[in-house]
XYZ file of C-alpha atoms in Angstrom:
607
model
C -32.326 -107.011 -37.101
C -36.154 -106.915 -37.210
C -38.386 -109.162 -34.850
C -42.198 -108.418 -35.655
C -45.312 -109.948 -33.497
C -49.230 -109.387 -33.990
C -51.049 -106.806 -31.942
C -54.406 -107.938 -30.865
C -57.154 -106.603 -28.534
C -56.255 -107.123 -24.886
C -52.617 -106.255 -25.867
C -52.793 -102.694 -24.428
C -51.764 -103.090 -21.171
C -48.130 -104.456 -22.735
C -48.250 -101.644 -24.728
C -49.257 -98.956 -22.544
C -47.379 -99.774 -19.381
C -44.262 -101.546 -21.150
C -43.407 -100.395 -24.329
C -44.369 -96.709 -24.480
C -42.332 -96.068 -21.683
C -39.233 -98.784 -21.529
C -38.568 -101.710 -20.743
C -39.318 -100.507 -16.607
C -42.774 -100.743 -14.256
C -45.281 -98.089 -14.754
C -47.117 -97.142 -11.772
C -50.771 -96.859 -11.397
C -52.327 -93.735 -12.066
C -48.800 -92.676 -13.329
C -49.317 -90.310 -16.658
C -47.433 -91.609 -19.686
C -45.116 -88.485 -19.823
C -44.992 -88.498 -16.660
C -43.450 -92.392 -16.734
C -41.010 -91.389 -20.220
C -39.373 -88.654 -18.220
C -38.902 -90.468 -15.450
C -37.696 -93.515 -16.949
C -35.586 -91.490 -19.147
C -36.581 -92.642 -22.757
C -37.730 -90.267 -25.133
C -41.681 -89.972 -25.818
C -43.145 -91.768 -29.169
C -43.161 -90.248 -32.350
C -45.857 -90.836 -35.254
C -44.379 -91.933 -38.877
C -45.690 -92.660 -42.206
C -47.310 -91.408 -44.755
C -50.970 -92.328 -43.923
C -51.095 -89.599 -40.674
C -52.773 -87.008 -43.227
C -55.876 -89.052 -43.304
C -56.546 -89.246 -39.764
C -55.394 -85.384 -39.249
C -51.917 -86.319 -37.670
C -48.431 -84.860 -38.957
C -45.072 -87.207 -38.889
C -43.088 -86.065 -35.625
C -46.233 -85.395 -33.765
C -46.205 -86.671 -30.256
C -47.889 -89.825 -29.629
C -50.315 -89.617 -26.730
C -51.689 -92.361 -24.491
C -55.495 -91.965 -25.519
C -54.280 -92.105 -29.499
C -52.938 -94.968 -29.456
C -55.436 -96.446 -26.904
C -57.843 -95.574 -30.104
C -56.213 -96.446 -32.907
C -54.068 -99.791 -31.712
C -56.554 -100.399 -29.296
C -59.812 -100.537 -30.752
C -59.003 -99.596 -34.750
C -60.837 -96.405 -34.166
C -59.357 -92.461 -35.367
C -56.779 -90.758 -33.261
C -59.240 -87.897 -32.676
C -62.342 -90.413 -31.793
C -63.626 -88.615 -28.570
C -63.992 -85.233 -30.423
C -65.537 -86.327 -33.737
C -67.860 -88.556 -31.659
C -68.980 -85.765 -29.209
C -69.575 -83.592 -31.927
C -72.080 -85.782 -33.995
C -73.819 -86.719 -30.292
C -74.189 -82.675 -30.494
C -75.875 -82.685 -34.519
C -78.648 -85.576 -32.810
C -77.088 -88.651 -33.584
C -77.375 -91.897 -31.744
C -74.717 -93.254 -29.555
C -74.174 -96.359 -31.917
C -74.262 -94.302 -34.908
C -71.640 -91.642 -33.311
C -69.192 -94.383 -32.355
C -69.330 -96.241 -35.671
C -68.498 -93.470 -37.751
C -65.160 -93.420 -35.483
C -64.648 -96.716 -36.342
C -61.774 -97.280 -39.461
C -63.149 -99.845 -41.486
C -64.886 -103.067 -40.085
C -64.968 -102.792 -36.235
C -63.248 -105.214 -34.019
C -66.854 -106.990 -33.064
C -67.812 -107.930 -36.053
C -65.313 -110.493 -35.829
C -66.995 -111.955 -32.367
C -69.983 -111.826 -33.641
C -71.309 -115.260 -33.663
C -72.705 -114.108 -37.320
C -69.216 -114.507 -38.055
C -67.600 -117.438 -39.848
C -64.651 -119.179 -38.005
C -65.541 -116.485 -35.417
C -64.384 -118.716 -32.989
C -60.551 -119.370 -34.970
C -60.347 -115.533 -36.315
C -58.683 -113.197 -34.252
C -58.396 -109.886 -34.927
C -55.187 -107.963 -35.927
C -55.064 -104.252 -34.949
C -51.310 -104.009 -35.890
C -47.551 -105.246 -36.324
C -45.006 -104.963 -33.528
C -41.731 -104.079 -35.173
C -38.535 -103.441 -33.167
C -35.600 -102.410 -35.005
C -32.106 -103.463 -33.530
C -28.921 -102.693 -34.834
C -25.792 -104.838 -34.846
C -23.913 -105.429 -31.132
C -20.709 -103.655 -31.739
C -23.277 -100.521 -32.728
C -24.183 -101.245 -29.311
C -20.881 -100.855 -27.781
C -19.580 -97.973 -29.821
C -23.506 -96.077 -28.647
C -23.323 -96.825 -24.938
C -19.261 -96.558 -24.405
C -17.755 -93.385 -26.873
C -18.131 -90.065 -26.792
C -21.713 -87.795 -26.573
C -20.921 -86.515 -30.174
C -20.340 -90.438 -31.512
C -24.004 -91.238 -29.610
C -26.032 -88.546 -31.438
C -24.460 -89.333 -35.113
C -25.090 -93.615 -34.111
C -28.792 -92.360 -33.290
C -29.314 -90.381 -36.114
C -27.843 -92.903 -38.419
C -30.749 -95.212 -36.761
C -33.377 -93.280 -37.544
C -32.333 -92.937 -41.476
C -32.080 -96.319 -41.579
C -35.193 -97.228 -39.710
C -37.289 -94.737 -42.002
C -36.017 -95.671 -45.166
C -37.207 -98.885 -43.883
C -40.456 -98.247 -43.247
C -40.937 -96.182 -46.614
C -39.940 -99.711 -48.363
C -42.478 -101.163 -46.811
C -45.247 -99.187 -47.370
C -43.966 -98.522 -50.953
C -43.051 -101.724 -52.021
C -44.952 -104.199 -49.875
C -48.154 -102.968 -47.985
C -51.348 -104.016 -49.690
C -54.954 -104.295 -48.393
C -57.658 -106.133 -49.079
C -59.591 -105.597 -51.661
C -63.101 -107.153 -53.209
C -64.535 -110.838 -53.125
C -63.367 -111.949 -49.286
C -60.057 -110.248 -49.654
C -58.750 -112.483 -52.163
C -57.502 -109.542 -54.600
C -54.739 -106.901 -53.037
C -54.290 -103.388 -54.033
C -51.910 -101.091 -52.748
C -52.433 -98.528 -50.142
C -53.736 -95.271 -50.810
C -51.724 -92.932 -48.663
C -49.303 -94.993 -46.606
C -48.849 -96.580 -43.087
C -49.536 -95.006 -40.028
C -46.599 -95.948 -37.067
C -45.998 -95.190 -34.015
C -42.645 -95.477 -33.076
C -40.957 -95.510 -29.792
C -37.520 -95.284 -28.958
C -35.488 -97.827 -25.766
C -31.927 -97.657 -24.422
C -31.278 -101.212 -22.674
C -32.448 -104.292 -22.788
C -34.364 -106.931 -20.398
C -31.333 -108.398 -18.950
C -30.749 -108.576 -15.558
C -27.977 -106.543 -15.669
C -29.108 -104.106 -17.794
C -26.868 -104.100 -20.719
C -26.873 -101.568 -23.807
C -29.569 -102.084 -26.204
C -30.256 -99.565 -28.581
C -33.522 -100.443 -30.158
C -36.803 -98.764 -31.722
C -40.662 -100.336 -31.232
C -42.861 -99.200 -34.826
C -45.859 -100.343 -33.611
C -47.855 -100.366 -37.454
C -51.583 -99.950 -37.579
C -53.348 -102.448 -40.078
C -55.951 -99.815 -40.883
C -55.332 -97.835 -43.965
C -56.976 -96.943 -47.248
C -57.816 -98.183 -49.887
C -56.993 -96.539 -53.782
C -61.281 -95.682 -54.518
C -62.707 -93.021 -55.488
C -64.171 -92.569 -51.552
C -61.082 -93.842 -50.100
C -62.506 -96.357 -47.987
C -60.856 -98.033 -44.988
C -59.349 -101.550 -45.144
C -57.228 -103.473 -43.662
C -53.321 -104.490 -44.719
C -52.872 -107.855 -46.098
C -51.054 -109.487 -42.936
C -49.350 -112.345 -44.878
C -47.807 -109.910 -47.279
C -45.791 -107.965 -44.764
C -45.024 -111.098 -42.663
C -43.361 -112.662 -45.882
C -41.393 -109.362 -46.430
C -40.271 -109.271 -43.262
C -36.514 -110.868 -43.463
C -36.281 -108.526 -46.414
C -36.906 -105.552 -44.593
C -34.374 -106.717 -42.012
C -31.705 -107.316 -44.672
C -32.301 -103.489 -45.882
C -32.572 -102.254 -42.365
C -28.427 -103.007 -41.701
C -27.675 -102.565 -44.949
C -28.978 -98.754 -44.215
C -27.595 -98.297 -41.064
C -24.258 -99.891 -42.343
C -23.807 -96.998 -45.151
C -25.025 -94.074 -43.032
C -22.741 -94.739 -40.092
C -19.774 -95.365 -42.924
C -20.742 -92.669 -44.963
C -20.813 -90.252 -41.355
C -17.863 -91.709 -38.836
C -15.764 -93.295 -41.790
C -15.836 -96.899 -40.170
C -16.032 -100.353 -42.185
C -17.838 -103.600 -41.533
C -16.592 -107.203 -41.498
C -18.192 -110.146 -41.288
C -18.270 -111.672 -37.883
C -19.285 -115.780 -37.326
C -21.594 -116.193 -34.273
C -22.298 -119.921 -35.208
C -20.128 -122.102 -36.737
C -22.073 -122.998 -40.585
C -24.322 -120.583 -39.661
C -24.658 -116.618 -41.427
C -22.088 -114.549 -40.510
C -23.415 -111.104 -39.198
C -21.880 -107.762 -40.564
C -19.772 -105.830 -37.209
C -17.825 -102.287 -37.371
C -14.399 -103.500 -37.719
C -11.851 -103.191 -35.169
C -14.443 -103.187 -31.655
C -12.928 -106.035 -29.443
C -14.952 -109.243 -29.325
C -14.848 -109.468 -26.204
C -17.028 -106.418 -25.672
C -19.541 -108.073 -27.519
C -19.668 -111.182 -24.767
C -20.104 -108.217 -22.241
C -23.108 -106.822 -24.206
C -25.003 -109.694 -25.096
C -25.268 -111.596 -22.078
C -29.234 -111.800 -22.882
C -27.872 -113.323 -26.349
C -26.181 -115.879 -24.124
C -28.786 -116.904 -22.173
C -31.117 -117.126 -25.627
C -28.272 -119.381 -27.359
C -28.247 -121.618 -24.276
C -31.668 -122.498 -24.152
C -31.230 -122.701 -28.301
C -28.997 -125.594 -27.928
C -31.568 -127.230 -26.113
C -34.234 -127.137 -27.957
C -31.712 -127.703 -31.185
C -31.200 -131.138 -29.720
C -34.713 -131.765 -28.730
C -35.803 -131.355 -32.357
C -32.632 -133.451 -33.908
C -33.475 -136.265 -31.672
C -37.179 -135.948 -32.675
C -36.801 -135.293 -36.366
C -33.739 -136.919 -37.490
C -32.193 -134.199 -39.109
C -30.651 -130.171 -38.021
C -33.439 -127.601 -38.080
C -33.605 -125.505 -40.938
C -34.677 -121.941 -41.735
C -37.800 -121.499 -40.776
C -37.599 -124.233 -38.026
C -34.300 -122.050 -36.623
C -36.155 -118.796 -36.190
C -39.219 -120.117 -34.806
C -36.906 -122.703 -32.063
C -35.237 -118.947 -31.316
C -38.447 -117.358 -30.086
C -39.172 -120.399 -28.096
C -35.854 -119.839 -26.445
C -36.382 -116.145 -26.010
C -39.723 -116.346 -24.287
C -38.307 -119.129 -22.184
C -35.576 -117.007 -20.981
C -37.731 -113.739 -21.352
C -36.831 -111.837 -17.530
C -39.300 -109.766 -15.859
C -39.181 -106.201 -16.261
C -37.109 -104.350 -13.850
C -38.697 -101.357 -11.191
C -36.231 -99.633 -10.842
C -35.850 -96.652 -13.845
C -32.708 -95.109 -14.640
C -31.703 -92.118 -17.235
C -29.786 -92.507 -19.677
C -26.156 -90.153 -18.750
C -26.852 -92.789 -15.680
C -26.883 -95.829 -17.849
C -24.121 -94.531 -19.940
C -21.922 -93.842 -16.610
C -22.494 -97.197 -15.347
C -22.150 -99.476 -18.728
C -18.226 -97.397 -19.129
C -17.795 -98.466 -15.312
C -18.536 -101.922 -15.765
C -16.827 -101.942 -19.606
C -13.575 -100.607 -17.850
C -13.474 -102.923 -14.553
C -13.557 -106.296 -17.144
C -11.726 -105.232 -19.850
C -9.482 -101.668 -18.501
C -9.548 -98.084 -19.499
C -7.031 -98.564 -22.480
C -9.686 -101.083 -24.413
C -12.646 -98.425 -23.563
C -10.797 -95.421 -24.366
C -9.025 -96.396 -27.468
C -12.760 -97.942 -28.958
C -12.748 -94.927 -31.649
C -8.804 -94.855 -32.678
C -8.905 -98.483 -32.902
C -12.314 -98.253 -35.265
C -10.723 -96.072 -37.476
C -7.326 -97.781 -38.173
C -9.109 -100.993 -38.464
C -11.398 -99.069 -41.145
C -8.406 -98.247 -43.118
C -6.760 -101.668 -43.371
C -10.579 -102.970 -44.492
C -10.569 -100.056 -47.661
C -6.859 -101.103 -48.156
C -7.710 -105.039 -49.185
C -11.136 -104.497 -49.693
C -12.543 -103.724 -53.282
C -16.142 -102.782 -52.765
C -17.193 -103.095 -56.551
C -20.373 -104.766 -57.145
C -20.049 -107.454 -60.580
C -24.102 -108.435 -61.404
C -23.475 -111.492 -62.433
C -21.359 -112.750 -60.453
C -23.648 -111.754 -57.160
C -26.614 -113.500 -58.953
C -24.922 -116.330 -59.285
C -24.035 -116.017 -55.261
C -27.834 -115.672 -54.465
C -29.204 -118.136 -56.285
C -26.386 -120.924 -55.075
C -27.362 -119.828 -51.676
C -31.106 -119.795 -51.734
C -31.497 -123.146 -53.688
C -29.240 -124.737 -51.481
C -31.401 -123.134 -48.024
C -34.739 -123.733 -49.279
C -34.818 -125.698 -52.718
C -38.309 -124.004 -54.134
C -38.416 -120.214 -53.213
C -39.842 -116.683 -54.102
C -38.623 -113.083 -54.658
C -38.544 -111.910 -51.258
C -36.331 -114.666 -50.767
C -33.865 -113.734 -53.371
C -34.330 -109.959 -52.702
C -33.270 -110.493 -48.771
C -29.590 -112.676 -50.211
C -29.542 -109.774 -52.848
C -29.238 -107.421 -49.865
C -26.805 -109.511 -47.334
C -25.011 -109.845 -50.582
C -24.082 -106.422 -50.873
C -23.649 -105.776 -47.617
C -21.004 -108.319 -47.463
C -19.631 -106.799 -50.358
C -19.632 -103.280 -49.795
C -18.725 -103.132 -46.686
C -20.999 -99.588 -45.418
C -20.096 -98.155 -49.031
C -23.309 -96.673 -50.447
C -25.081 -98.743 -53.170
C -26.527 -97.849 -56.306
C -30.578 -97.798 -56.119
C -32.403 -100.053 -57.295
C -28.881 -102.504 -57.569
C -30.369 -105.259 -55.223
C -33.763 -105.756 -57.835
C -31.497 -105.523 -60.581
C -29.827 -108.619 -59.026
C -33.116 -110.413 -58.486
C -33.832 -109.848 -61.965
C -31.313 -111.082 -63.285
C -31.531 -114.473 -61.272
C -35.217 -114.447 -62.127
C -34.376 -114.456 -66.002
C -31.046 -116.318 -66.171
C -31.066 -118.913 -63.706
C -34.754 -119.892 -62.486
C -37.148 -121.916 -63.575
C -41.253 -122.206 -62.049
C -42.476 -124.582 -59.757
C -45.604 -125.485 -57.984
C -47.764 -122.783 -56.973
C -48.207 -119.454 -55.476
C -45.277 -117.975 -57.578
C -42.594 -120.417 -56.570
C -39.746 -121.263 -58.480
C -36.513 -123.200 -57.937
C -32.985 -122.958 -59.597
C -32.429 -123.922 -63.327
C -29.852 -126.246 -62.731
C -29.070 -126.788 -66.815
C -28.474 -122.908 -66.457
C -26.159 -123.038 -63.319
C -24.496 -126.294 -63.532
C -21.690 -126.467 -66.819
C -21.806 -129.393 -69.335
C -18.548 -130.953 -67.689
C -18.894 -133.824 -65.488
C -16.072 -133.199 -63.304
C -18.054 -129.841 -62.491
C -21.325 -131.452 -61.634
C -19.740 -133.771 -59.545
C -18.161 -131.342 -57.605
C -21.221 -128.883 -57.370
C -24.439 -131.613 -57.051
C -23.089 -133.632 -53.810
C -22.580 -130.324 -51.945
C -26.852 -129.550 -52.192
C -27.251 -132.847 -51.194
C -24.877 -133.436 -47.986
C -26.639 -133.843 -45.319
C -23.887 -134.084 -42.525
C -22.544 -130.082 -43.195
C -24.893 -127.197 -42.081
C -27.117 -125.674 -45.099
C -25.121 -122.372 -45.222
C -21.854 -123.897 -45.203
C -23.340 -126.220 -47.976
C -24.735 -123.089 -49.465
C -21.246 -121.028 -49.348
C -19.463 -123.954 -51.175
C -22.193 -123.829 -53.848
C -21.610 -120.553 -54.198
C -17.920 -120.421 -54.305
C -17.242 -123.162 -56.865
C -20.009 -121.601 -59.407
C -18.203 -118.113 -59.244
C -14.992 -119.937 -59.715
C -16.539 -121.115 -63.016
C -17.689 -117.655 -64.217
C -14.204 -116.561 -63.463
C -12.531 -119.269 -65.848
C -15.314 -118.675 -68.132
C -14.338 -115.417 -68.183
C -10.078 -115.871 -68.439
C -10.881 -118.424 -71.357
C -12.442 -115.787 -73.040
C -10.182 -112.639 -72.649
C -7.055 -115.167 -73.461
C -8.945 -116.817 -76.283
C -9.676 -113.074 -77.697
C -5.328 -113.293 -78.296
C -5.729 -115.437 -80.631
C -7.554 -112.817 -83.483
C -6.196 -109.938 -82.937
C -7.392 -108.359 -86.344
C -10.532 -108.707 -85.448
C -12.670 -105.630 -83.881
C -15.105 -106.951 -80.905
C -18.723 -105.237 -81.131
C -19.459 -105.220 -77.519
C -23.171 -106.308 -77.231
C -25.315 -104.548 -74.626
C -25.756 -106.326 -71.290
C -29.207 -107.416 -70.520
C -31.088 -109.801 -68.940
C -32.650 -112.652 -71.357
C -34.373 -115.994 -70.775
C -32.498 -118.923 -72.725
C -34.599 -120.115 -75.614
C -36.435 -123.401 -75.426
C -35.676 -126.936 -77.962
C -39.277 -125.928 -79.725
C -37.431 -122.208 -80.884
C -34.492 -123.583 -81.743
C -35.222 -122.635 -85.735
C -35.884 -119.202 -84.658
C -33.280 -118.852 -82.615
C -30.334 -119.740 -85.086
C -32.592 -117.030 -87.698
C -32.008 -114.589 -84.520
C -28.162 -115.135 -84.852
C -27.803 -115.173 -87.989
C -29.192 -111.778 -88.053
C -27.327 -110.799 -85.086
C -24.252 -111.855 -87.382
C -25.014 -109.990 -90.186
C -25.583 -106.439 -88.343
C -22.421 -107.589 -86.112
C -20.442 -107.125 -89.386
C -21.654 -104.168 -90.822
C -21.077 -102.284 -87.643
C -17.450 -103.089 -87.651
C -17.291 -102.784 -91.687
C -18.329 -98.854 -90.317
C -15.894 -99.037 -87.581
C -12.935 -100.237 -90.224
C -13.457 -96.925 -92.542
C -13.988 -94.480 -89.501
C -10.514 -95.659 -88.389
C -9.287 -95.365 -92.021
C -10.990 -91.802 -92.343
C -9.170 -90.860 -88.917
C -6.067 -92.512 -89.923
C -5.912 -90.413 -93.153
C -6.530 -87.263 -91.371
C -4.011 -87.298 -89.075
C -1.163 -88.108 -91.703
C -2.788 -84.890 -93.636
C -2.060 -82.926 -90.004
C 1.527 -84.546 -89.621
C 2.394 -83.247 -93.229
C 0.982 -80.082 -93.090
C 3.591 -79.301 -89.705
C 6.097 -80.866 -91.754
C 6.022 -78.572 -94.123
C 5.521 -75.687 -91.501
C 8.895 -76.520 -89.679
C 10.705 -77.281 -92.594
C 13.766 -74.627 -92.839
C 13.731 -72.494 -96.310
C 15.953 -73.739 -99.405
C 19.248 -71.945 -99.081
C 21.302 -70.882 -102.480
C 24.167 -73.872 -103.370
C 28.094 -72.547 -103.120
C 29.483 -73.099 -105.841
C 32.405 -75.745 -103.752
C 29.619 -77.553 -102.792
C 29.411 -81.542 -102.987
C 26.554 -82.765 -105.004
C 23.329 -82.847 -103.328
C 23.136 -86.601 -103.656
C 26.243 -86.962 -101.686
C 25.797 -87.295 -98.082
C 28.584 -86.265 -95.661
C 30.915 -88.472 -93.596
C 29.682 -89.549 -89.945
C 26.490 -88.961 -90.283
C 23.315 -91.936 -90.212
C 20.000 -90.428 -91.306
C 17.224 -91.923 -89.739
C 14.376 -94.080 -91.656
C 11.778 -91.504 -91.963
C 12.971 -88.536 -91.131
C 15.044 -85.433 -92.749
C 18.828 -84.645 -91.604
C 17.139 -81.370 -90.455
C 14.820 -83.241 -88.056
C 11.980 -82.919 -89.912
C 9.416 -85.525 -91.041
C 9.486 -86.726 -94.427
C-alpha cells in the first residue's frame, strides 16, 4: 500500500536523521554515508523525469546537502555553486540566493504581506512510502538470496511504474489567476527515493518498504519554463489510485518472474479483502505484523469511540483517517541499535523457525508453487468489460453514494487484481472500465465533477429485482463492503441471465444470420430524443439487412463453387468406360447383393 504525508519546513531533522538512513538513531556529527553503511540500508536514489532541469540524472546518489536544498528550503540541488558563482560576476547576496530559489521562496508565505499568512503553511513535498503485501514480506526476509533480489527488483518496477502514473497522469501545477487553472508539468517529478528493511516494531520484524520523498517544485509548460508548484489536492485525491496500481504492479511482476498466484485474504470481517501470494501460512503473517496488531488494537478503540459518538460504523474516509490516529498512538521510538541486513535476515529465519519449525520455513517456496498451480487450475483470469463495470459501479455507489473518477479508476484496479490473479493486464484495460461505467451507468451530480450511479440503468424493470437489490444500499446494520459485494453479486447475476435468455432465445430462428454489432460505449438516449432515436433504428435496421442480404449470396457464391470443385474430382477419379461383352446383362440391370448408396456411384465415386 501507499501512505503519503506533507513535508514542511522544520521537517528536516525527521528526514535527515530518520528516514535517509532507517528507521535507527543517527549520531551527531555522523556523515549520512557514513550512518547508511552502518545501519545497513542502501543510500537514496533520485527518480523522475524532472532531474534534467536541475542538472541531476535518475540513479544519481542522493546527498545530504541536496536534499537539505531542495526538500528543505525549495532551492536547486546545486545551490551553493550557482550562488558562489554569481557572488563572483558582482551580485548581491539577496540577489545570488534568489536566483537559487525554484519558484516563490518559502518566506513569502510568512510574510505578513501575505494573506492567511498566519493559516498557510508551506508544502515543500509529499512523503510517499511504498509497502508491499505481508506474505511479500515473509517470502523477502525468510527464502533464499536469489528469491530476495527478484522480490526487490519486482519492487522497484512496480514502484516506478508508479511514479511515472503519477507524474503522467496526475501531477499538475498551478497555473494563472491565484492558481485556480492547472496545467500539466513540463518535464516531470523530481523524487528522492530511499530504500528500508524492517519496521518500527519493537521486535524488529520484516518490512520491506521504499520512502519517495516528491518535491512540489516543478515546471511549468511556457515558453521560459517557469517554476511552480504541484497542485497538492490533485495528487492527494489520486492517491488510493496509485496504491491500487502499485500491487497490482508488483502482483504481475513477481507472477510473471517466480510463477506464484495471489488470493484474496480477509483481514476484517465486511471489510476489503487484501490480495496475498497463495500458499504462505497465515500464521507467518501474525508473526510479521505484530506492529499491524498493535495498530488494529488501538483501531477498535477508537472504532467504538466514534460509534458511540456518531451513531453509526465509520466509513471510508472516517476509517483511514481513525487508522492514522491509531498508528501515531502506537507509533514506537526508533531503536539505537543498527543492524545489517544478512544479520536481520539470520535472525527473522531464527525466530520464524523457533514458533513455527524448520519444515514451515523451509518448505515456504515448494509450498508457493503448488499452491500457484491449484489457483491457475480453478482460476480463469479472463477479464469480461461489462461485467467488471457493473462490479465497480455496485461497489462505489454503495461506499460513497456521489463519487468521481479516481474513485472508479482505484475499484477498476482492485477489480482486476482480484481477477487476474498476478496475470499481466492489457494497458489501458482499467480506463476502459471507467469508461464504460462513466457512459453506461452514471449520471451527474452536484459539483466539482461528481456523479452518482444511474440507477434506471443498473436496476431491471422487475420488481422482484429491485427489491432484492435497493434494501441492500440501504441496510444499515451490515458493513458497507459487504453491502457493496451483495450489490455487486446480484447485478452480475442479472447480466448473466440477460445474457442465457439471449443465446437460448437466438434457438428459436435459426435461419436467421446475426450481424454482430461493434461493442462500444454509448450513453442511453433521453424521453426528448425519443423521435430520433426510433429514426436511428430504423436505419440501423435497414443497413442490418442489406449486410446479411450480402452475406446470403457470398454463402451461395461459395456454396456453388465448391460443388463445381467436388464435380470436377468426380470426374477426375472416375474409372474409363470399358467395352460391353457381348453375355453381358443390360446396363439397367443391377446385380444381386449389392445396395448402392444415395448419391454415390457403385465405383465409389460421386455422382
Amino acid at each position: 500500500m501507499i501512505s503519503q504525508t506533507p513535508i514542511r519546513p522544520g521537517d528536516g531533522r525527521y528526514l535527515f536523521r530518520g528516514v535517509m538512513v532507517g528507521d535507527g538513531h543517527r549520531g551527531a556529527g555522523t556523515s549520512l554515508r557514513a550512518a547508511q553503511d552502518e545501519a545497513g540500508v542502501p543510500p537514496g536514489v533520485w527518480k523522475g523525469r524532472g532531474l534534467a532541469a536541475v542538472g541531476l540524472t535518475a540513479g544519481d546518489v542522493v546527498t545530504e546537502r541536496q536534499a537539505e536544498l531542495l526538500l528543505g528550503e525549495g532551492r536547486h540541488p546545486d545551490a551553493d555553486r550557482i550562488e558562489s558563482e554569481l557572488l563572483a560576476q558582482g551580485k548581491s547576496p539577496a540577489r545570488a540566493r534568489r536566483a537559487t530559489v525554484l519558484g516563490r521562496p518559502i518566506e513569502h508565505n510568512r510574510s505578513p504581506k501575505t494573506e492567511k499568512a498566519k493559516e498557510r503553511i508551506p508544502w515543500l513535498g509529499m512523503h510517499l512510502v511504498f509497502r508491499p503485501p505481508p506474505t511479500a514480506h515473509i517470502a523477502w526476509a525468510l527464502m533464499g538470496h536469489e528469491i530476495r533480489l527478484v522480490l526487490e527488483l519486482c519492487q522497484d518496477i512496480a514502484r516506478d511504474k508508479t511514479l511515472e502514473w503519477l507524474e503522467d497522469a496526475v501531477a499538475q501545477i498551478r497555473w494563472k489567476g491565484g492558481g485556480k487553472h492547472r496545467a500539466g508539468v513540463r518535464d516531470g517529478l523530481i523524487v528522492a527515493v530511499f530504500r528500508h528493511y524492517e519496521s518500527r516494531a519493537a521486535d524488529s520484524k520484516p518490512l520491506l518498504h521504499d520512502h519517495a520523498l516528491v518535491s512540489i517544485r516543478a515546471r511549468r509548460p511556457d515558453e521560459k519554463g517557469t517554476w511552480g508548484n504541484l497542485s497538492a489536492d490533485s495528487m492527494l485525491a489520486h492517491i488510493v489510485a496509485a496504491d491500487t496500481l502499485f500491487i497490482l504492479f508488483f502482483m504481475e511482476e513477481v507472477s510473471a518472474r517466480l510463477g506464484w498466484a495471489w488470493e484474496p485474504r480477509e483481514v476484517t470481517p465486511g471489510r476489503r479483502p487484501v490480495m496475498e501470494i497463495a500458499g504462505i501460512d497465515q500464521r507467518l503473517i501474525g508473526w510479521q505484523s505484530t506492529r499491524r496488531q498493535q495498530i488494529e488494537d488501538a483501531m477498535s478503540v477508537l472504532t467504538a469511540k466514534y460509534e458511540k459518538k456518531h451513531g453509526h460504523a465509520p466509513g471510508e474516509r472516517a476509517g483511514y483517517a481513525l487508522g492514522c490516529q491509531a498508528a501515531d498512538r502506537t507509533r514506537p521510538h526508533k531503536r539505537k541499535e543498527l543492524r545489517s541486513l544478512s544479520e536481520l535476515r539470520e535472525r527473522w529465519r531464527e525466530s520464524a523457525i523457533a514458533a513455527f519449525g524448520a519444515d514451515v520455513v523451509s518448505r515456504l517456496a515448494e509450498r508457493a508453487r503448488a499452491a500457484a498451480a491449484a489457483v491457475w487450475a480453478r482460476v480463469r483470469p479472463v477479464v469480461d468489460v461489462i461485467l467488471a463495470a457493473v462490479d465497480v459501479v455496485a461497489v462505489v455507489y454503495v461506499m460513497r453514494g456521489a463519487f468521481k473518477r479516481h474513485h472508479l479508476l482505484a475499484e477498476a484496479r482492485r477489480h482486476l487484481s482480484y481477477v487476474l490473479r498476478g496475470r499481466p493486464h492489457q494497458r489501458g484495460l482499467d480506463e476502459q472500465i471507467v469508461q464504460r461505467v462513466i457512459d453506461d451507468y452514471t449520471r451527474p451530480v452536484g459539483r466539482g465533477r461528481m456523479m452518482t450511479a444511474d440507477l434506471r440503468a443498473l436496476y431491471p424493470r422487475d420488481t422482484d429485482d429491485q427489491a432484492v437489490l435497493r434494501p441492500l444500499t440501504r441496510k444499515r446494520t451490515a458493513p458497507l463492503y459487504e453491502r457493496a459485494r451483495l450489490a455487486a453479486g446480484a447485478l452480475t447475476a442479472r447480466v448473466h441471465a440477460t445474457r442465457r435468455s439471449d443465446r437460448l432465445g437466438s434457438r428459436t430462428r435459426p435461419h436467421t444470420v446475426a450481424v454482430p454489432d461493434a461493442a462500444r460505449s454509448r450513453s442511453r438516449p433521453s424521453r426528448t430524443d425519443r423521435k430520433a432515436g426510433r429514426g436511428q433504428e430504423q436505419g440501423t435496421d435497414v443497413a442490418a439487412l442489406e449486410q446479411t442480404r450480402a452475406t446470403i449470396e457470398a454463402a451461395a457464391k461459395m456454396a456453388a463453387k465448391l460443388q463445381d470443385g467436388v464435380r470436377e474430382r468426380a470426374a477426375a477419379l472416375r474409372p474409363a468406360p470399358q467395352p460391353t461383352p457381348a453375355a453381358s446383362p443390360p446396363s439397367h440391370t443391377q446385380q444381386p447383393n449389392v445396395q448402392q448408396t444415395p448419391g454415390r456411384t457403385p465405383s465409389g465415386g460421386v455422382a
